[in-house]
């Protein structure tokens, strides 16, 4: 018939019983041992995430003469990844360029010159080749440091882009003078 029916009156006895239960600690109440803070802090902090267009890349120069191979490689890998910057974001390439000179004069400890082996395979059966570290330093000294740094980067496509920012030269000359590389401060 389209007319609105009047709302029934609320049952006051049910309302009074639930209010009494709440006062006695029955329904929906709990004891708070710590009072709530006067000012509620924000529930989350915003984490900075670097965007590819916001990144400024620096150029650093490292003289490898007399430096220990592994200790130098860890610091170069951190610089290539961008871990020395406050804007570091794991999934974005925030790293800098690193130019290494005098790679042929790098040092190692112990008997690694004779005991450390570098392996490569031609792809044919029986095509496994091996060289010691001293042979590799004589033939391709830049690859010794490149392989050490590459092993310290993640194994993914981002690391394959980051390793391209590493420029290694066996002697003291390099063609990157126009980029004006700054010396990289290495931890001793």
Backbone as a ProteinNet text record, in pm:
[ID]
protein_1_A
[PRIMARY]
XXXXXXXXXXXXXXXXXXXXXXXXXXXXXXXXXXXXXXXXXXXXXXXXXXXXXXXXXXXXXXXXXXXXXXXXXXXXXXXXXXXXXXXXXXXXXXXXXXXXXXXXXXXXXXXXXXXXXXXXXXXXXXXXXXXXXXXXXXXXXXXXXXXXXXXXXXXXXXXXXXXXXXXXXXXXXXXXXXXXXXXXXXXX
[TERTIARY]
81.1	0	85.9	218	304.5	322.1	246.8	263.2	380.7	446.4	559.6	509.8	564.4	526.7	608.1	551	627.9	729.2	843.2	947.3	902.2	930.4	891.5	981.3	930.9	1006.7	1117.9	1239.1	1347	1316.7	1361.4	1340.5	1441.4	1397.9	1488.4	1549.2	1486.3	1542.5	1669.1	1671.9	1790.6	1904.9	1875.2	1977.9	2037.3	1954.1	2004.6	2089.2	2050.2	2128.9	2267.4	2277.5	2409.1	2495.4	2436.8	2514.7	2568.9	2491.2	2537.7	2650.4	2640.9	2748.4	2877.4	2866.1	2985.4	3052.3	2974.3	3030.9	3102.2	3050.2	3112.7	3228.8	3256	3367.7	3327.5	3203.7	3155.5	3173.3	3093.1	3091.1	3186.5	3278.9	3358.9	3448.5	3474.9	3566.9	3690.4	3800.4	3924	3998	4085.1	4159.8	4281.9	4303.3	4419.7	4519.1	4633.8	4736.7	4814.6	4833.5	4903.5	4800.9	4797.5	4701.9	4740.8	4644.2	4678.1	4760	4848.6	4928.5	4840.2	4889.3	4811.3	4798.6	4909.7	4908	4940.8	4856.1	4877.7	4984.2	5094.5	5196.9	5144.5	5205.6	5160.5	5184.9	5096.6	5105.6	5212.9	5262.4	5365.5	5455.7	5577.5	5672	5686.5	5702.8	5716.9	5861.8	5881.8	6014.6	6046.6	6166.1	6207.2	6244.1	6195.7	6229.7	6279.1	6404	6464.5	6400.2	6380.1	6329.7	6448.6	6443	6558.1	6595.4	6501.4	6534.3	6594.6	6584.2	6631.5	6777.1	6840.9	6972.5	7082.1	7175.4	7293.9	7411.5	7484.5	7596.1	7727.5	7812.6	7946.9	8046.7	8165.4	8275.1	8384.5	8432.1	8537	8656.3	8776.2	8901	8965.9	9008.8	9074.4	9208.1	9314.4	9446.1	9463.9	9470.9	9474.4	9614.4	9712.9	9851	9869	9910	9935	9810.8	9692.9	9569.8	9541.8	9476	9437.6	9313.2	9314.1	9210.4	9070.1	9044.1	8908.3	8859.1	8945.9	8905.9	8871.8	8948.3	8918.9	8789.6	8769.1	8651.6	8521.9	8521.5	8398.7	8360.3	8458.7	8427.5	8386.1	8443.8	8401.2	8258.9	8227.6	8092.4	7988.8	8020	7927.6	7904.9	8009.8	7996.4	7915.3	7935.7	7859.3	7711.1	7677.6	7537.5	7473	7553.4	7498	7476.9	7538.4	7517	7584.4	7671.6	7735.5	7651.9	7537	7449.9	7329.5	7278.3	7156.2	7033.1	7038.2	6923.6	6919.6	7000	7007.3	6869.3	6835.8	6712.5	6751.6	6715.4	6767.7	6729.9	6611	6566.7	6594.4	6667.6	6700.3	6851.3	6905.2	7049.5	7085.4	7128.5	7163.3	7314	7391.8	7536.7	7608.4	7738.7	7825.8	7922.5	7991	8092.9	8224	8298.5	8427.7	8531.1	8638.7	8750.7	8867.3	8919.8	9030.6	9153.5	9264.6	9391.7	9490.8	9597.8	9703.6	9648.1	9557.5	9498.6	9600.9	9706.6	9807.5	9894.6	9889.1	9973.8	9895.3	9785.5	9703.7	9772	9748.8	9812.9	9711.3	9762	9680.6	9762	9693	9761.9	9779.6	9869.8	9890.3	9951	9918.7	9972.1	9872.3	9788	9683.1	9738.7	9857.4	9912.9	9930.6	9963	9979.7	9858.3	9780.8	9673.5	9537.4	9511.6	9379.4	9370.2	9259.1	9240.7	9123.6	9137.8	9029.6	8993.1	8864.5	8817.8	8731	8740.6	8648.4	8628.1	8518.6	8485.8	8452.1	8503.5	8480.9	8341.2	8274.5	8142.5	8147.5	8266.9	8283.5	8321.7	8295.4	8335.2	8485.7	8523.1	8664.8	8726.2	8643.9	8695.5	8715.6	8736.8	8758.2	8902.7	8921.7	9055.8	9072	9191.9	9218.3	9349.3	9351.7	9471.4	9487.9	9611.5	9634.1	9622.1	9617.7	9605.3	9725.2	9844.8	9962.9	9957.6	9910.5	9896.2	9789.8	9679.7	9571.4	9617.2	9697.6	9749.2	9844	9917.7	10006.5	9927.6	9824	9752.2	9639.1	9550.9	9434.7	9418.1	9498.5	9493.4	9361.8	9293.1	9168	9057.1	9062	8956.3	8962.3	9080.1	9091.1	9002.2	9014	8932.5	8786	8759.4	8620.9	8544.8	8609.2	8544.4	8521.7	8617.2	8601.9	8485.5	8471.9	8361.8	8229.1	8227.7	8104.1	8050.1	8138.8	8095.8	8034.3	8059.2	8005.2	7877.7	7830.9	7705.6	7595.1	7469	7360.2	7361.3	7301.2	7298.3	7165.9	7151.9	7028	7057.4	6953	6971.9	7016.5	6978.7	7023.1	7174.5	7230	7374.5	7447.9	7386.6	7451.5	7460.4	7364.3	7375.1	7475.8	7483.8	7574.2	7720.2	7752.3	7891.3	7943.7	7853.7	7899.9	7952.9	7925.4	7978	8118.9	8175	8310.9	8406.3	8503.6	8603.2	8740.2	8803.2	8930.1	9039.4	9155.8	9270.6	9393.8	9476.6	9593.8	9701	9716.2	9820.9	9767	9851.6	9809.8	9724.7	9713.1	9636	9493	9401.9	9262	9204	9103.4	9046.5	8929.9	8910.8	8793.5	8826.7	8930.3	8965.5	8855.1	8781.7	8674	8563	8545	8442.5	8488.1	8615.6	8672.5	8645.7	8697.2	8669.3	8738.8	8664.6	8719.6	8781.9	8884.5	8939.8	8839	8825.2	8732.7	8797.7	8731.1	8785	8760.6	8869.1	8859.6	8883.3	8809.9	8835.4	8960.7	9045.7	9167.3	9148.2
-118.8	0	126	121.3	236	325.2	303.2	391.3	341.9	433.3	399	350.7	241.2	189.5	258.6	282.7	344.2	243.8	294.8	209.1	158.8	33.9	-17.3	43.6	54.8	110.1	12.2	61.6	-29.2	-93	-215.3	-289	-238.3	-162.3	-99.3	-199.5	-310.5	-408.5	-472.3	-494.7	-551.3	-450.8	-324.3	-220.3	-209	-212.7	-201.1	-322.1	-443.6	-562.2	-557.6	-516.3	-509.6	-401.7	-291.2	-186.8	-237.4	-314.8	-368.9	-469	-551.1	-645.9	-574.9	-466.2	-389.9	-331.1	-283.4	-226.4	-332.6	-453.4	-559	-625	-584.9	-642.7	-762.4	-772.2	-889	-876.8	-794.8	-790.4	-682.4	-721.2	-627.8	-534.7	-563.8	-477.9	-558.7	-490.2	-554.3	-458.9	-511.8	-430	-374.9	-245.7	-181.9	-151.8	-214.5	-188.1	-61.7	-36.4	84.4	181.8	301.8	398.3	437.9	476	517.7	645.9	665.6	788.3	910.1	1024.6	1148	1186.3	1177.7	1207.5	1078.6	1036.6	912	933.2	853.4	867.9	809.9	848.2	790.8	640.1	568.9	423.4	370.3	451.5	405.8	522.2	490	588	563.5	668.4	651.4	616.6	507.9	465.6	528.6	588.1	649.5	540.8	553.2	460.8	542.7	518.5	596.2	560.6	659.9	639.2	647.8	578.9	580.2	719.6	811.8	944.8	1037.1	1002.4	1088.4	1063.4	965.1	922	1003.2	1053	1120.4	1025.2	1005.7	912	988.5	943.6	999.2	904.4	956	875.4	872.2	751	733.9	663.3	699.4	642.2	563.9	441.2	355.8	311.1	329.4	277.3	144.7	34.5	-98.9	-143.1	-58.7	-100	-126	-249.3	-286.3	-319.7	-313.3	-343.2	-493.3	-544.4	-685.3	-706.9	-814.1	-837.8	-840.1	-924.2	-939.2	-816.2	-752.5	-633.9	-517.5	-505.6	-400.8	-431.6	-559.3	-597.8	-573.4	-594.2	-571	-423.6	-335.6	-193.2	-142.2	-199.2	-162.5	-211.7	-333.1	-387.4	-302.8	-257.7	-171.2	-39.6	16.8	143.1	123.7	11.9	-14.9	-32.9	-91.9	-113.1	13.3	106.6	228.3	216.4	117.9	97.6	203.8	284.5	392	520.3	517.1	634.7	617.9	727.7	715.8	685.3	705.6	680.2	536.1	445.9	308.7	243.6	185.7	110.2	-23.2	-136.1	-264	-297.8	-254.6	-295.6	-191.2	-82.1	22.8	37	60.5	79.7	220.8	234.7	365.6	384.6	293.6	295.2	396.3	406.4	500.5	425	500.9	444.9	433.1	326.3	305.8	275.2	353.1	332.8	280.8	164	102.5	103.4	154.1	153.4	66.8	26.2	-59.7	-192.7	-252.3	-380.1	-492.6	-478.6	-583.7	-587.7	-484	-477.6	-508.4	-580.5	-613.7	-724.7	-728.3	-825.1	-928	-1044.9	-1146.7	-1200.7	-1264.9	-1320	-1469.6	-1525.4	-1670.3	-1718.7	-1841.4	-1904.3	-1899	-1797.6	-1792.4	-1777.3	-1718.1	-1702.5	-1837.7	-1941.3	-2074.4	-2163.2	-2140.4	-2233	-2193	-2064.9	-2021.4	-2049.4	-2110.1	-2149.3	-2072.3	-2041.2	-1981.1	-2080	-2113.8	-2213.3	-2147.9	-2203.2	-2164.4	-2287.5	-2287.8	-2405.4	-2360.3	-2435	-2398.4	-2435.1	-2524.6	-2570.3	-2705.6	-2753	-2884.3	-2986.5	-3114.1	-3216.3	-3212.5	-3214.6	-3209.5	-3072.3	-2967.7	-2834	-2748.2	-2809.6	-2733	-2685.9	-2556.5	-2497.6	-2440.3	-2440.6	-2380.7	-2302.9	-2196.3	-2114.6	-2081.6	-2067.1	-2020.4	-1868.3	-1813.5	-1667.6	-1596.6	-1651.8	-1584.2	-1584.4	-1694.7	-1696.7	-1598	-1591.2	-1499.7	-1354.4	-1323.2	-1186.6	-1151.3	-1249.5	-1222.7	-1203.1	-1283.7	-1280	-1176.7	-1180.5	-1089.2	-1034.9	-937.6	-890	-818.9	-764.7	-694.2	-791.4	-914.6	-1011.4	-1064.1	-1059.8	-1106.9	-1023.1	-892.1	-804.2	-805.5	-812.3	-814	-936.8	-1053.7	-1175.8	-1167.9	-1110.2	-1097.8	-1005.8	-894.4	-800.9	-862.6	-930.2	-989.4	-1094.7	-1168	-1267.5	-1206.8	-1078.1	-1010.6	-933.2	-935.7	-871.1	-976.4	-935.6	-1033.1	-1099.2	-1214.2	-1286.9	-1258.9	-1142.1	-1107.1	-1003.4	-960.7	-868.3	-731	-691.6	-563.1	-561.7	-670.4	-678.7	-681.7	-739	-738.8	-598	-512.2	-370.8	-296.9	-333.8	-263.8	-293.6	-413.7	-448	-372.6	-322.6	-245.6	-108.3	-64	65	52.9	-68.2	-90.6	-88	2.3	17	-15.7	-123	-169.3	-159.2	-106.7	-91.3	-147.3	-221.5	-287.5	-186.5	-80.2	18	140.9	245.6	365.5	462.8	445.1	539.1	489.5	586.5	554.9	666.4	636.2	737	815.5	811.5	873.7	1004.8	1073.4	1203.3	1307.5	1310.4	1410.4	1394.8	1274.6	1255.7	1306.7	1342.8	1398.5	1308.2	1185	1093	1137	1123.2	1155.4	1029.8	1043.7	923.4	863	732.1	661.8	640.8	683.6	665.6	522.1	447.3	305.4	286.2	193.2	155.8	70	91.4	11.4	-124
0	0	0	11.8	-7.8	112.4	219.2	335.8	420.2	485.3	570	704.7	747.4	876.7	986	1099	1208	1263.3	1305.1	1361.8	1497.4	1525.1	1658	1764.7	1881.7	1993	2031	2061.8	2100.3	2235.3	2248	2371.7	2473.8	2568.5	2664.1	2759.1	2781.5	2874.4	2814.7	2682.1	2617.3	2622.6	2599.3	2602.6	2742	2843.7	2980.3	3018.4	2974	3007.8	2942.8	2814.1	2749.4	2811.8	2853.8	2919.9	3052.3	3125.3	3252.7	3230.9	3124.9	3095.6	3059.5	2986	2949.9	3073.6	3166.6	3288.6	3371.8	3373.6	3452.3	3378.7	3254.3	3179	3097.5	3057.6	2985.3	2835.3	2768.5	2622.4	2572.8	2485.6	2408.5	2487.3	2611.4	2685.1	2717.7	2728.9	2769.8	2861.5	2940.8	3035.8	2964.6	2971.3	2910.7	3020.2	3012.5	3111.4	3077.3	2949	2905.4	2850.5	2903.2	2848.8	2706.8	2625.1	2488.1	2491.2	2392.4	2390.4	2367.1	2416.2	2402.2	2255.3	2180.6	2037.3	1964.8	1875.8	1803.6	1696.3	1700	1595.2	1464.6	1353.2	1226.1	1225.8	1161.5	1161.8	1067.5	977.1	884.9	847	808.3	757.3	607.5	531.7	387.5	354.9	285.1	244	109.6	101	-25.4	-124.3	-245.4	-352.4	-470.5	-510.8	-618.8	-752.2	-835	-971	-1067	-1179.3	-1270.6	-1320.6	-1333	-1382	-1277	-1148.8	-1041.2	-1003.4	-1062.7	-1017.5	-1085.1	-1004.7	-1058.3	-1042.9	-1150.5	-1149.7	-1142.1	-1052.6	-1038.5	-1105.3	-1130.4	-1183.1	-1078.5	-1046.2	-946.4	-1008.1	-961.1	-1009.4	-895.7	-925.8	-826.7	-883.2	-803.7	-841.2	-768.1	-843.5	-783.9	-745.5	-764.1	-735.5	-585.6	-553.3	-414.4	-334	-391.3	-318.5	-321.9	-218.3	-213.3	-299.2	-376.4	-476.9	-418	-320.2	-267.3	-194.1	-116.8	-41.1	-134	-241.8	-339.8	-415.1	-448.8	-526.9	-449.8	-317.5	-240.6	-241.7	-230.1	-226.7	-364.7	-469.8	-605	-629.9	-585.6	-605	-531.2	-410.2	-336.5	-409.3	-467.2	-540.6	-668.3	-738.1	-860.6	-830.3	-716.1	-678.6	-624.2	-571.6	-511.9	-363	-298.4	-155.7	-70.4	-129	-53.9	-55.8	-121	-130.8	-38.9	15.5	96.5	11.8	-118.4	-206.6	-255.5	-197.9	-247.2	-247.8	-362.4	-378.2	-443.2	-383.2	-432.6	-576.3	-622.5	-755.6	-863	-828.7	-925	-929.6	-1047.3	-1062.6	-1017.1	-892.1	-836	-827.5	-885.6	-869	-956	-931.1	-1000.1	-1090.8	-1176.6	-1263.6	-1185.1	-1210.9	-1144.9	-1253.2	-1253.1	-1345.3	-1263	-1299.7	-1226.6	-1316.9	-1264.9	-1338.1	-1261.2	-1330.5	-1274.9	-1223.6	-1297.7	-1255.5	-1258.8	-1335.7	-1342.3	-1217.7	-1133.5	-1013.6	-886.5	-900	-783.4	-703.9	-573.4	-484.4	-435.9	-399.3	-332.9	-215.7	-121.7	-5.6	-21.9	55.6	54.4	-75.4	-112.5	-233.8	-348.5	-349.7	-451.5	-592.6	-609.4	-743.8	-812.9	-736.4	-796.1	-775	-667.9	-634.3	-690	-706.8	-754.9	-904.6	-946	-1086	-1146.6	-1273.6	-1352.3	-1462.6	-1470.3	-1565.8	-1671.9	-1793.8	-1899.5	-1987.3	-2060.4	-2141.2	-2282	-2380.4	-2519.7	-2566.6	-2497.7	-2538.9	-2607.3	-2639.9	-2702	-2595.9	-2621.6	-2524.1	-2499.5	-2372.9	-2337.4	-2352.5	-2364.6	-2391	-2267.5	-2151.1	-2029	-2022.7	-2007.7	-1998.7	-1859.5	-1808.6	-1678.2	-1682.9	-1603.2	-1588.1	-1441	-1397.9	-1262.1	-1259.8	-1139.3	-1125.9	-1186	-1170.1	-1227.1	-1380	-1440.7	-1587.1	-1631.9	-1558.1	-1595.1	-1582.5	-1480.2	-1466	-1580.1	-1632.1	-1745.8	-1874.2	-1896.7	-2023.2	-2024.8	-1923.7	-1920.9	-1779.4	-1739.4	-1600.7	-1565.4	-1664.9	-1633.7	-1594.8	-1647.7	-1619.4	-1476.5	-1413.7	-1275.8	-1185.2	-1195.2	-1110.8	-1154	-1284.9	-1332.7	-1281.8	-1284.5	-1236.3	-1085.6	-1011.8	-866.7	-831.6	-904.2	-877.1	-919.8	-1033.7	-1083.4	-987.1	-920.8	-824	-699.6	-675.5	-557.6	-586.9	-709.9	-746.7	-749	-739.7	-751.9	-889.2	-896.2	-1023.9	-1093.5	-1154.4	-1223.8	-1332.2	-1401.7	-1513.7	-1465.7	-1345.6	-1293	-1273.3	-1222.6	-1203.5	-1336.7	-1439.7	-1570.6	-1626.9	-1591.4	-1632	-1544.3	-1416.6	-1325.5	-1356.9	-1401.4	-1428.9	-1551.4	-1635.8	-1751.9	-1711.3	-1588.9	-1542.5	-1485.2	-1487.5	-1440	-1558.5	-1553.1	-1659.7	-1601.1	-1651	-1593.9	-1700.1	-1657.9	-1747.1	-1677.8	-1755.2	-1698.1	-1658.7	-1736.5	-1709.7	-1638.2	-1628.3	-1555.1	-1636.7	-1768.8	-1850.8	-1869.5	-1882.4	-1911.8	-1998.1	-2081.2	-2170.8	-2110.6	-1979.3	-1917.5	-1847.7	-1892.6	-1832.5	-1851.3	-1964.3	-1977.2	-1872.7	-1817	-1713.7	-1577.9	-1565.4	-1443.3	-1322.9	-1325	-1213.1	-1084.8	-973.7	-841.9	-783.5	-699.3	-635.2	-537.1	-542.9	-454.6	-319	-213.4	-78.9	-36.4	-24.3	9.7	157.9	217.9	356.5	358.6	460.5	460.2	519.6
[MASK]
++++++++++++++++++++++++++++++++++++++++++++++++++++++++++++++++++++++++++++++++++++++++++++++++++++++++++++++++++++++++++++++++++++++++++++++++++++++++++++++++++++++++++++++++++++++++++++

